[in-house]
CSV table of C-alpha atoms and ligand atoms in Angstrom, one decimal:
chain,number,residue,atom,x,y,z
A,1,MET,CA,82.2,82.6,112.3
A,2,ALA,CA,78.8,83.2,110.7
A,3,LEU,CA,79.2,79.8,109.1
A,4,GLU,CA,80.2,78.3,112.6
A,5,ALA,CA,77.2,79.9,114.0
A,6,ALA,CA,74.9,78.3,111.8
A,7,GLY,CA,75.8,75.0,112.8
A,8,ARG,CA,78.5,74.2,110.0
A,9,ASP,CA,81.8,72.0,110.6
A,10,ILE,CA,84.5,74.5,110.0
A,11,ILE,CA,88.3,74.0,110.4
A,12,ARG,CA,90.0,77.3,110.8
A,13,LEU,CA,93.7,77.0,109.7
A,14,SER,CA,93.7,80.7,109.5
A,15,VAL,CA,94.5,81.5,113.2
A,16,GLY,CA,97.9,83.1,114.1
A,17,GLU,CA,98.2,81.7,117.6
A,18,PRO,CA,99.5,78.3,119.0
A,19,ASP,CA,96.7,76.0,120.0
A,20,PHE,CA,98.4,75.1,123.2
A,21,ASP,CA,97.4,76.5,126.8
A,22,THR,CA,99.7,78.7,128.5
A,23,PRO,CA,102.2,76.7,130.8
A,24,ALA,CA,100.6,76.3,134.4
A,25,HIS,CA,103.5,77.8,136.3
A,26,ILE,CA,103.0,80.9,134.1
A,27,LYS,CA,99.3,81.0,135.1
A,28,GLN,CA,100.1,80.3,138.7
A,29,ALA,CA,102.4,83.4,138.7
A,30,ALA,CA,99.5,85.5,137.5
A,31,ILE,CA,97.2,84.2,140.2
A,32,GLU,CA,99.7,85.0,142.7
A,33,ALA,CA,100.2,88.5,141.4
A,34,ILE,CA,96.5,89.2,141.7
A,35,GLN,CA,96.6,87.7,145.3
A,36,ALA,CA,99.7,89.9,146.1
A,37,GLY,CA,97.8,93.2,145.0
A,38,ALA,CA,99.6,93.6,141.8
A,39,THR,CA,96.7,95.3,140.4
A,40,LYS,CA,97.7,98.9,140.0
A,41,TYR,CA,99.4,100.8,137.3
A,42,THR,CA,103.0,99.7,136.9
A,43,ALA,CA,106.0,101.7,135.5
A,44,LEU,CA,105.1,102.9,131.8
A,45,ASP,CA,108.0,101.0,130.6
A,46,GLY,CA,107.3,97.9,132.4
A,47,THR,CA,108.1,96.3,136.0
A,48,GLY,CA,111.6,96.2,137.2
A,49,GLY,CA,111.0,92.6,137.6
A,50,LEU,CA,110.1,92.0,133.9
A,51,LYS,CA,112.6,94.3,132.3
A,52,ALA,CA,115.5,92.7,134.3
A,53,ALA,CA,114.0,89.3,132.9
A,54,ILE,CA,114.2,90.8,129.4
A,55,GLN,CA,117.7,92.1,129.8
A,56,GLN,CA,118.9,88.7,130.7
A,57,LYS,CA,117.1,87.0,128.0
A,58,PHE,CA,118.6,89.2,125.5
A,59,GLU,CA,122.1,88.5,127.2
A,60,HIS,CA,121.8,84.7,127.5
A,61,GLU,CA,119.9,83.9,124.3
A,62,ASN,CA,120.7,86.6,121.9
A,63,HIS,CA,124.4,87.8,123.4
A,64,LEU,CA,122.9,91.5,123.2
A,65,SER,CA,123.5,93.8,126.0
A,66,TYR,CA,120.9,96.2,126.5
A,67,PRO,CA,120.8,99.0,129.6
A,68,LEU,CA,117.4,98.8,131.2
A,69,ASP,CA,116.7,102.1,129.8
A,70,GLN,CA,116.8,100.9,126.2
A,71,ILE,CA,113.9,98.4,126.8
A,72,LEU,CA,110.3,99.2,126.7
A,73,VAL,CA,107.4,96.6,127.5
A,74,SER,CA,104.3,97.1,125.5
A,75,ASN,CA,100.8,95.7,124.9
A,76,GLY,CA,102.1,92.8,122.7
A,77,ALA,CA,104.7,93.1,119.9
A,78,LYS,CA,102.4,94.6,117.8
A,79,GLN,CA,102.2,97.7,119.8
A,80,SER,CA,105.9,97.8,119.8
A,81,CYS,CA,106.0,97.8,116.1
A,82,PHE,CA,103.3,100.5,116.0
A,83,ASN,CA,105.1,102.5,118.6
A,84,LEU,CA,108.3,102.5,116.5
A,85,CYS,CA,106.4,103.1,113.1
A,86,LEU,CA,104.8,106.3,114.7
A,87,SER,CA,107.9,107.6,116.6
A,88,LEU,CA,110.4,107.2,113.7
A,89,LEU,CA,108.5,107.8,110.6
A,90,ASP,CA,107.1,111.2,109.0
A,91,GLN,CA,105.3,112.0,105.8
A,92,GLY,CA,107.4,111.5,102.7
A,93,ASP,CA,109.6,108.6,104.4
A,94,GLU,CA,110.0,105.1,103.0
A,95,ALA,CA,109.9,101.6,104.9
A,96,ILE,CA,111.1,98.9,103.1
A,97,ILE,CA,109.0,95.5,103.8
A,98,PRO,CA,110.1,92.4,102.2
A,99,ALA,CA,106.9,90.7,100.8
A,100,PRO,CA,105.2,88.4,101.5
A,101,TYR,CA,104.9,90.4,104.9
A,102,TRP,CA,103.0,90.2,108.1
A,103,VAL,CA,99.7,92.2,107.3
A,104,SER,CA,100.0,94.8,109.9
A,105,TYR,CA,103.5,96.4,108.8
A,106,PRO,CA,102.3,98.3,105.6
A,107,GLU,CA,99.2,99.4,107.5
A,108,MET,CA,101.3,100.6,110.4
A,109,VAL,CA,103.7,102.5,108.0
A,110,ARG,CA,100.7,104.2,106.4
A,111,MET,CA,99.2,105.2,109.7
A,112,ALA,CA,102.6,107.2,110.1
A,113,GLU,CA,101.9,108.7,106.8
A,114,ALA,CA,104.9,107.0,105.4
A,115,GLU,CA,105.1,105.0,102.3
A,116,PRO,CA,105.8,101.3,102.3
A,117,VAL,CA,108.2,100.0,99.6
A,118,PHE,CA,107.5,96.2,99.0
A,119,VAL,CA,110.6,93.9,97.9
A,120,LYS,CA,109.2,90.9,96.3
A,121,THR,CA,110.9,87.5,97.5
A,122,THR,CA,110.2,84.2,95.9
A,123,ALA,CA,110.2,80.6,96.9
A,124,ALA,CA,113.1,79.9,94.6
A,125,SER,CA,115.3,82.2,97.1
A,126,GLY,CA,113.6,80.5,100.1
A,127,PHE,CA,111.5,83.8,100.6
A,128,LEU,CA,114.6,85.6,101.6
A,129,MET,CA,115.3,89.0,100.6
A,130,GLN,CA,118.6,89.2,98.6
A,131,PRO,CA,121.3,92.0,99.5
A,132,ALA,CA,121.0,93.4,95.8
A,133,GLN,CA,117.1,93.6,96.1
A,134,LEU,CA,117.8,95.6,99.3
A,135,ALA,CA,120.3,97.9,97.7
A,136,ALA,CA,118.0,98.5,94.7
A,137,ALA,CA,115.1,99.4,97.0
A,138,ILE,CA,116.9,102.0,99.0
A,139,THR,CA,116.3,105.7,98.1
A,140,PRO,CA,117.3,109.0,99.8
A,141,ALA,CA,113.8,108.6,101.5
A,142,THR,CA,114.5,105.3,103.1
A,143,ARG,CA,114.3,105.5,106.9
A,144,LEU,CA,113.2,102.0,108.0
A,145,LEU,CA,113.6,98.4,106.9
A,146,ILE,CA,111.5,95.8,108.6
A,147,LEU,CA,112.7,92.4,108.8
A,148,ASN,CA,110.7,89.4,110.5
A,149,SER,CA,112.4,86.2,111.1
A,150,PRO,CA,111.3,83.5,111.5
A,151,GLY,CA,108.7,85.0,109.0
A,152,ASN,CA,105.0,85.2,109.1
A,153,PRO,CA,103.4,83.9,106.7
A,154,THR,CA,106.5,82.0,105.0
A,155,GLY,CA,108.4,80.2,108.0
A,156,ALA,CA,111.3,81.5,106.7
A,157,VAL,CA,114.3,82.1,108.6
A,158,TYR,CA,117.4,84.5,107.7
A,159,PRO,CA,120.7,82.5,108.5
A,160,ARG,CA,123.4,84.5,110.2
A,161,GLU,CA,125.3,85.0,106.8
A,162,ALA,CA,122.2,86.4,105.2
A,163,LEU,CA,121.6,88.8,108.0
A,164,GLU,CA,125.5,89.8,107.8
A,165,ALA,CA,125.0,90.4,104.0
A,166,LEU,CA,122.0,92.7,104.4
A,167,GLY,CA,123.9,94.6,107.2
A,168,ASP,CA,126.8,95.0,104.8
A,169,VAL,CA,124.4,96.9,102.3
A,170,LEU,CA,123.1,99.0,105.2
A,171,ARG,CA,126.4,100.1,106.6
A,172,GLU,CA,126.4,102.4,103.6
A,173,HIS,CA,123.1,104.1,104.6
A,174,PRO,CA,123.4,105.4,108.3
A,175,LYS,CA,119.9,107.0,108.0
A,176,ILE,CA,118.1,103.6,108.0
A,177,VAL,CA,117.0,102.0,111.0
A,178,VAL,CA,116.1,98.2,111.1
A,179,MET,CA,113.2,96.9,112.9
A,180,SER,CA,113.9,93.1,113.5
A,181,ASP,CA,110.5,91.6,114.6
A,182,GLU,CA,111.8,88.3,116.1
A,183,ILE,CA,108.4,87.1,117.9
A,184,TYR,CA,108.7,83.6,116.3
A,185,GLU,CA,112.4,82.9,117.6
A,186,HIS,CA,111.6,79.9,119.4
A,187,ILE,CA,109.5,78.3,116.9
A,188,GLN,CA,112.1,77.3,114.5
A,189,TRP,CA,114.1,74.3,113.2
A,190,ALA,CA,116.7,75.8,110.7
A,191,SER,CA,120.0,74.2,110.3
A,192,GLY,CA,121.8,76.7,112.3
A,193,PRO,CA,120.9,78.3,115.6
A,194,PHE,CA,118.7,81.5,115.5
A,195,THR,CA,120.5,84.5,115.1
A,196,SER,CA,119.2,88.0,116.1
A,197,PHE,CA,119.8,90.7,113.5
A,198,ALA,CA,121.7,93.0,116.0
A,199,GLU,CA,123.7,89.9,117.1
A,200,ALA,CA,124.9,89.3,113.4
A,201,ASN,CA,125.4,93.0,112.9
A,202,PRO,CA,127.2,94.5,115.9
A,203,ALA,CA,128.2,97.6,113.7
A,204,LEU,CA,124.3,98.3,113.3
A,205,PHE,CA,123.4,97.7,117.1
A,206,ASP,CA,122.6,101.4,117.5
A,207,ARG,CA,120.1,101.7,114.9
A,208,THR,CA,118.4,98.4,115.4
A,209,LEU,CA,115.2,97.9,117.1
A,210,THR,CA,115.0,94.3,118.3
A,211,ILE,CA,111.3,93.2,119.0
A,212,ASN,CA,110.2,90.2,120.7
A,213,GLY,CA,107.1,89.0,123.2
A,214,VAL,CA,105.8,86.1,124.8
A,215,SER,CA,102.8,85.4,122.6
A,216,LYS,CA,104.2,82.8,120.3
A,217,ALA,CA,107.0,81.0,122.5
A,218,TYR,CA,104.9,80.7,125.7
A,219,ALA,CA,101.5,80.5,124.0
A,220,MET,CA,100.4,83.7,125.7
A,221,THR,CA,98.8,85.4,122.8
A,222,GLY,CA,95.7,86.9,125.1
A,223,TRP,CA,97.9,88.1,127.7
A,224,ARG,CA,99.3,91.0,125.5
A,225,VAL,CA,102.9,91.4,126.5
A,226,GLY,CA,105.8,92.3,124.0
A,227,TYR,CA,108.8,94.4,124.1
A,228,ALA,CA,111.4,96.5,122.2
A,229,ALA,CA,115.0,97.2,122.8
A,230,GLY,CA,117.0,99.5,120.8
A,231,PRO,CA,118.6,102.9,120.8
A,232,LYS,CA,117.9,105.3,123.8
A,233,GLU,CA,116.2,108.0,121.9
A,234,LEU,CA,114.1,106.0,120.1
A,235,ILE,CA,112.9,104.0,123.1
A,236,ARG,CA,112.4,107.2,124.6
A,237,ALA,CA,110.1,108.5,121.9
A,238,MET,CA,108.2,105.1,121.7
A,239,ALA,CA,107.5,105.5,125.4
A,240,ALA,CA,106.2,108.9,125.1
A,241,ILE,CA,103.7,107.7,122.5
A,242,GLN,CA,102.7,104.6,124.8
A,243,SER,CA,102.5,107.1,127.7
A,244,GLN,CA,99.7,109.1,125.9
A,245,SER,CA,97.9,105.9,124.6
A,246,THR,CA,97.8,102.8,126.6
A,247,THR,CA,100.2,103.3,129.5
A,248,ASN,CA,101.8,100.1,130.9
A,249,ALA,CA,101.0,96.6,129.9
A,250,CYS,CA,98.7,94.7,132.2
A,251,SER,CA,100.1,94.5,135.5
A,252,ILE,CA,99.1,91.0,136.0
A,253,SER,CA,100.3,89.8,132.6
A,254,GLN,CA,103.8,91.4,133.1
A,255,ALA,CA,104.0,89.0,136.3
A,256,ALA,CA,103.3,86.0,134.2
A,257,ALA,CA,105.6,87.0,131.4
A,258,THR,CA,108.4,87.4,134.3
A,259,ALA,CA,107.8,83.8,135.3
A,260,ALA,CA,107.7,82.8,131.4
A,261,LEU,CA,111.3,84.3,130.8
A,262,ASN,CA,112.8,83.3,134.1
A,263,GLY,CA,111.2,79.9,134.6
A,264,ASP,CA,111.4,76.4,133.0
A,265,LYS,CA,111.6,76.4,129.2
A,266,SER,CA,110.7,72.8,128.7
A,267,SER,CA,107.2,73.8,127.4
A,268,VAL,CA,108.8,76.0,124.7
A,269,GLN,CA,110.7,73.1,123.5
A,270,LYS,CA,107.8,70.8,123.7
A,271,MET,CA,105.6,73.1,121.6
A,272,CYS,CA,108.5,73.6,118.9
A,273,THR,CA,108.9,69.9,118.6
A,274,GLU,CA,105.4,69.5,118.0
A,275,PHE,CA,105.2,72.2,115.4
A,276,LYS,CA,108.0,70.7,113.7
A,277,ALA,CA,106.4,67.2,113.7
A,278,ARG,CA,103.2,68.6,112.2
A,279,HIS,CA,105.2,70.6,109.7
A,280,ASP,CA,106.9,67.5,108.5
A,281,SER,CA,103.7,65.4,108.3
A,282,VAL,CA,101.7,67.9,106.3
A,283,GLN,CA,104.1,69.6,104.1
A,284,PRO,CA,104.5,66.8,101.7
A,285,LEU,CA,100.8,66.0,101.7
A,286,ILE,CA,99.9,69.5,100.8
A,287,ASP,CA,102.8,69.3,98.0
A,288,ALA,CA,101.3,66.2,96.6
A,289,ILE,CA,97.9,68.0,95.8
A,290,ASP,CA,97.6,68.6,92.0
A,291,GLY,CA,98.2,72.2,91.1
A,292,VAL,CA,99.6,73.2,94.4
A,293,ARG,CA,103.3,73.6,95.5
A,294,CYS,CA,104.3,73.8,99.3
A,295,ALA,CA,108.0,74.2,100.0
A,296,PRO,CA,108.9,73.2,103.4
A,297,GLY,CA,109.5,76.0,105.9
A,298,ASP,CA,111.9,76.6,108.7
A,299,GLY,CA,109.8,78.0,111.4
A,300,ALA,CA,106.7,79.8,112.7
A,301,PHE,CA,103.5,77.6,112.3
A,302,TYR,CA,102.6,78.4,108.7
A,303,LEU,CA,103.1,77.1,105.4
A,304,PHE,CA,102.8,79.2,102.5
A,305,VAL,CA,101.4,77.5,99.4
A,306,ASP,CA,101.5,78.3,95.7
A,307,ILE,CA,98.0,77.6,94.3
A,308,LYS,CA,98.5,79.3,90.8
A,309,ASP,CA,98.0,76.1,88.9
A,310,ALA,CA,95.0,74.9,91.0
A,311,LEU,CA,93.5,78.6,90.0
A,312,LYS,CA,94.0,77.7,86.3
A,313,HIS,CA,92.7,74.3,86.7
A,314,LYS,CA,89.6,75.6,88.5
A,315,GLY,CA,89.1,78.6,86.4
A,316,LEU,CA,89.3,80.9,89.4
A,317,SER,CA,90.4,84.6,89.3
A,318,ASP,CA,92.4,84.7,92.5
A,319,ASP,CA,93.4,83.2,95.9
A,320,ILE,CA,90.6,85.3,97.6
A,321,VAL,CA,87.9,83.6,95.5
A,322,PHE,CA,89.9,80.2,96.0
A,323,CYS,CA,89.6,80.7,99.8
A,324,GLU,CA,85.9,81.7,99.7
A,325,GLY,CA,84.9,78.9,97.6
A,326,LEU,CA,87.1,76.4,99.8
A,327,LEU,CA,85.2,77.8,103.0
A,328,GLU,CA,81.8,77.7,101.4
A,329,GLU,CA,82.3,74.0,99.9
A,330,THR,CA,84.5,72.6,102.4
A,331,GLY,CA,84.4,74.5,105.7
A,332,VAL,CA,88.2,74.9,105.5
A,333,ALA,CA,89.4,78.5,106.2
A,334,LEU,CA,92.8,79.8,105.1
A,335,VAL,CA,94.1,83.3,104.6
A,336,PRO,CA,94.5,84.4,101.0
A,337,GLY,CA,98.1,85.3,100.1
A,338,THR,CA,96.7,88.6,98.8
A,339,ALA,CA,96.5,89.7,102.3
A,340,PHE,CA,100.3,89.1,102.6
A,341,GLY,CA,101.2,91.0,99.5
A,342,ALA,CA,101.6,87.6,97.7
A,343,PRO,CA,98.5,86.9,95.3
A,344,GLY,CA,98.4,83.3,94.0
A,345,TYR,CA,99.1,81.8,97.4
A,346,VAL,CA,97.4,80.8,100.6
A,347,ARG,CA,98.6,80.6,104.1
A,348,ILE,CA,98.0,77.4,106.1
A,349,SER,CA,98.4,77.5,109.8
A,350,PHE,CA,99.2,74.1,111.5
A,351,ALA,CA,98.5,75.5,114.9
A,352,ALA,CA,95.8,72.6,115.0
A,353,SER,CA,96.0,68.8,115.9
A,354,LEU,CA,97.4,66.4,113.3
A,355,GLU,CA,94.1,64.8,113.1
A,356,ILE,CA,92.3,68.1,112.1
A,357,LEU,CA,95.3,69.0,109.8
A,358,LYS,CA,94.8,65.7,107.9
A,359,ASP,CA,91.0,66.3,107.7
A,360,ALA,CA,91.4,69.8,106.3
A,361,ILE,CA,94.1,68.7,103.7
A,362,ALA,CA,91.6,66.0,102.6
A,363,ARG,CA,89.1,68.7,101.8
A,364,ILE,CA,91.6,71.2,100.3
A,365,ARG,CA,92.6,68.3,98.0
A,366,ARG,CA,89.0,67.4,96.8
A,367,PHE,CA,88.4,71.1,96.3
A,368,ALA,CA,91.6,71.9,94.4
A,369,GLU,CA,91.5,69.0,92.3
A,370,SER,CA,87.7,69.0,91.4
B,401,PLP,N1,104.8,90.0,114.7
B,401,PLP,C1,104.4,89.1,113.8
B,401,PLP,C2,105.2,88.7,112.6
B,401,PLP,C3,103.3,88.3,114.0
B,401,PLP,O1,102.8,87.4,113.3
B,401,PLP,C4,102.5,88.8,115.2
B,401,PLP,C5,101.1,88.0,115.5
B,401,PLP,O2,100.6,87.4,114.6
B,401,PLP,C6,103.0,89.7,116.0
B,401,PLP,C7,104.1,90.5,115.6
B,401,PLP,C8,102.2,90.4,117.1
B,401,PLP,O3,102.5,89.5,118.2
B,401,PLP,P1,101.8,90.2,119.9
B,401,PLP,O4,100.9,89.1,120.0
B,401,PLP,O5,102.9,90.0,120.7
B,401,PLP,O6,101.4,91.5,119.5
């Protein structure tokens, strides 16, 4: 930001939001909601209209049946995750988090005074946690498993069989709740259809919290609407936390989210097609840079890039120094892998036009190879 303010030509590939505008029919629904006076508090857990739309979304897209009292609308999926951590975890509890992970998970676990337990996944296994790794990480203190598919920062997508295999391990451990963060559900191009964790594991339905939202699928990051569905007691506890902190999600945003979930989905498809086209264009270009390895991803809008050889070549100590140098010398902003629990990597967001991406990759090449 400071460099931009100083007039530098900065390319920010560090952002975690689609570079598309919210579709017109969704904005229109918000305008109409304002004009109709939907400007008051709503029910704490969401408007009847939005909750019904979420219920149908789960039914049609994920083959999951949730009664309305098992659904809670929040101010973004981030608040859904936070509500869950605060209501479920106590001091001394452990939460298993596959690494690389979304930066907020460990901090949320720590804010609940519990301990994050990281399970390192590798590019060789497609950044997917293996059932034996999960089994080895479980202790008597394990209370939560956090899964995120499609994943930020790797773009990894768990196929149905992989989710079933993790579920088989968890069946032996009835105390463990699964938080399945599916916020990137509609941005993926894996070979099979997207599978929700609870759909793959009906036996674990009663201890799975499914989290989703409109931020990524409908390019609505600023509107702040996410939702969680799961066991009644947990949803009730999460609602109690929300009741004493933020109350309901914005009434106008809820009207917009209702229109998003109930309305035409062609914009979702179009955006996903565009993300895949960019992925397919830039992944080989990045992989061709000396000292850099970039495996293809299956979803989200990130590539997670191994820069360990480039660090050696340039005599740099770590990915943080790499990102600082890259920004200073070339004006390209990336996020160091260390932030996601994976030193030696950088995350490149392709939520930018192909022209901008190609310019950025040329600059990264110059920096990495010099
Ligand atoms: N979960 C993951 C994995 C994310 O990457 C993000 C946003 O970057 C979120 C949740 C938060 O989404 P929301 O905008 O709905 O709070």
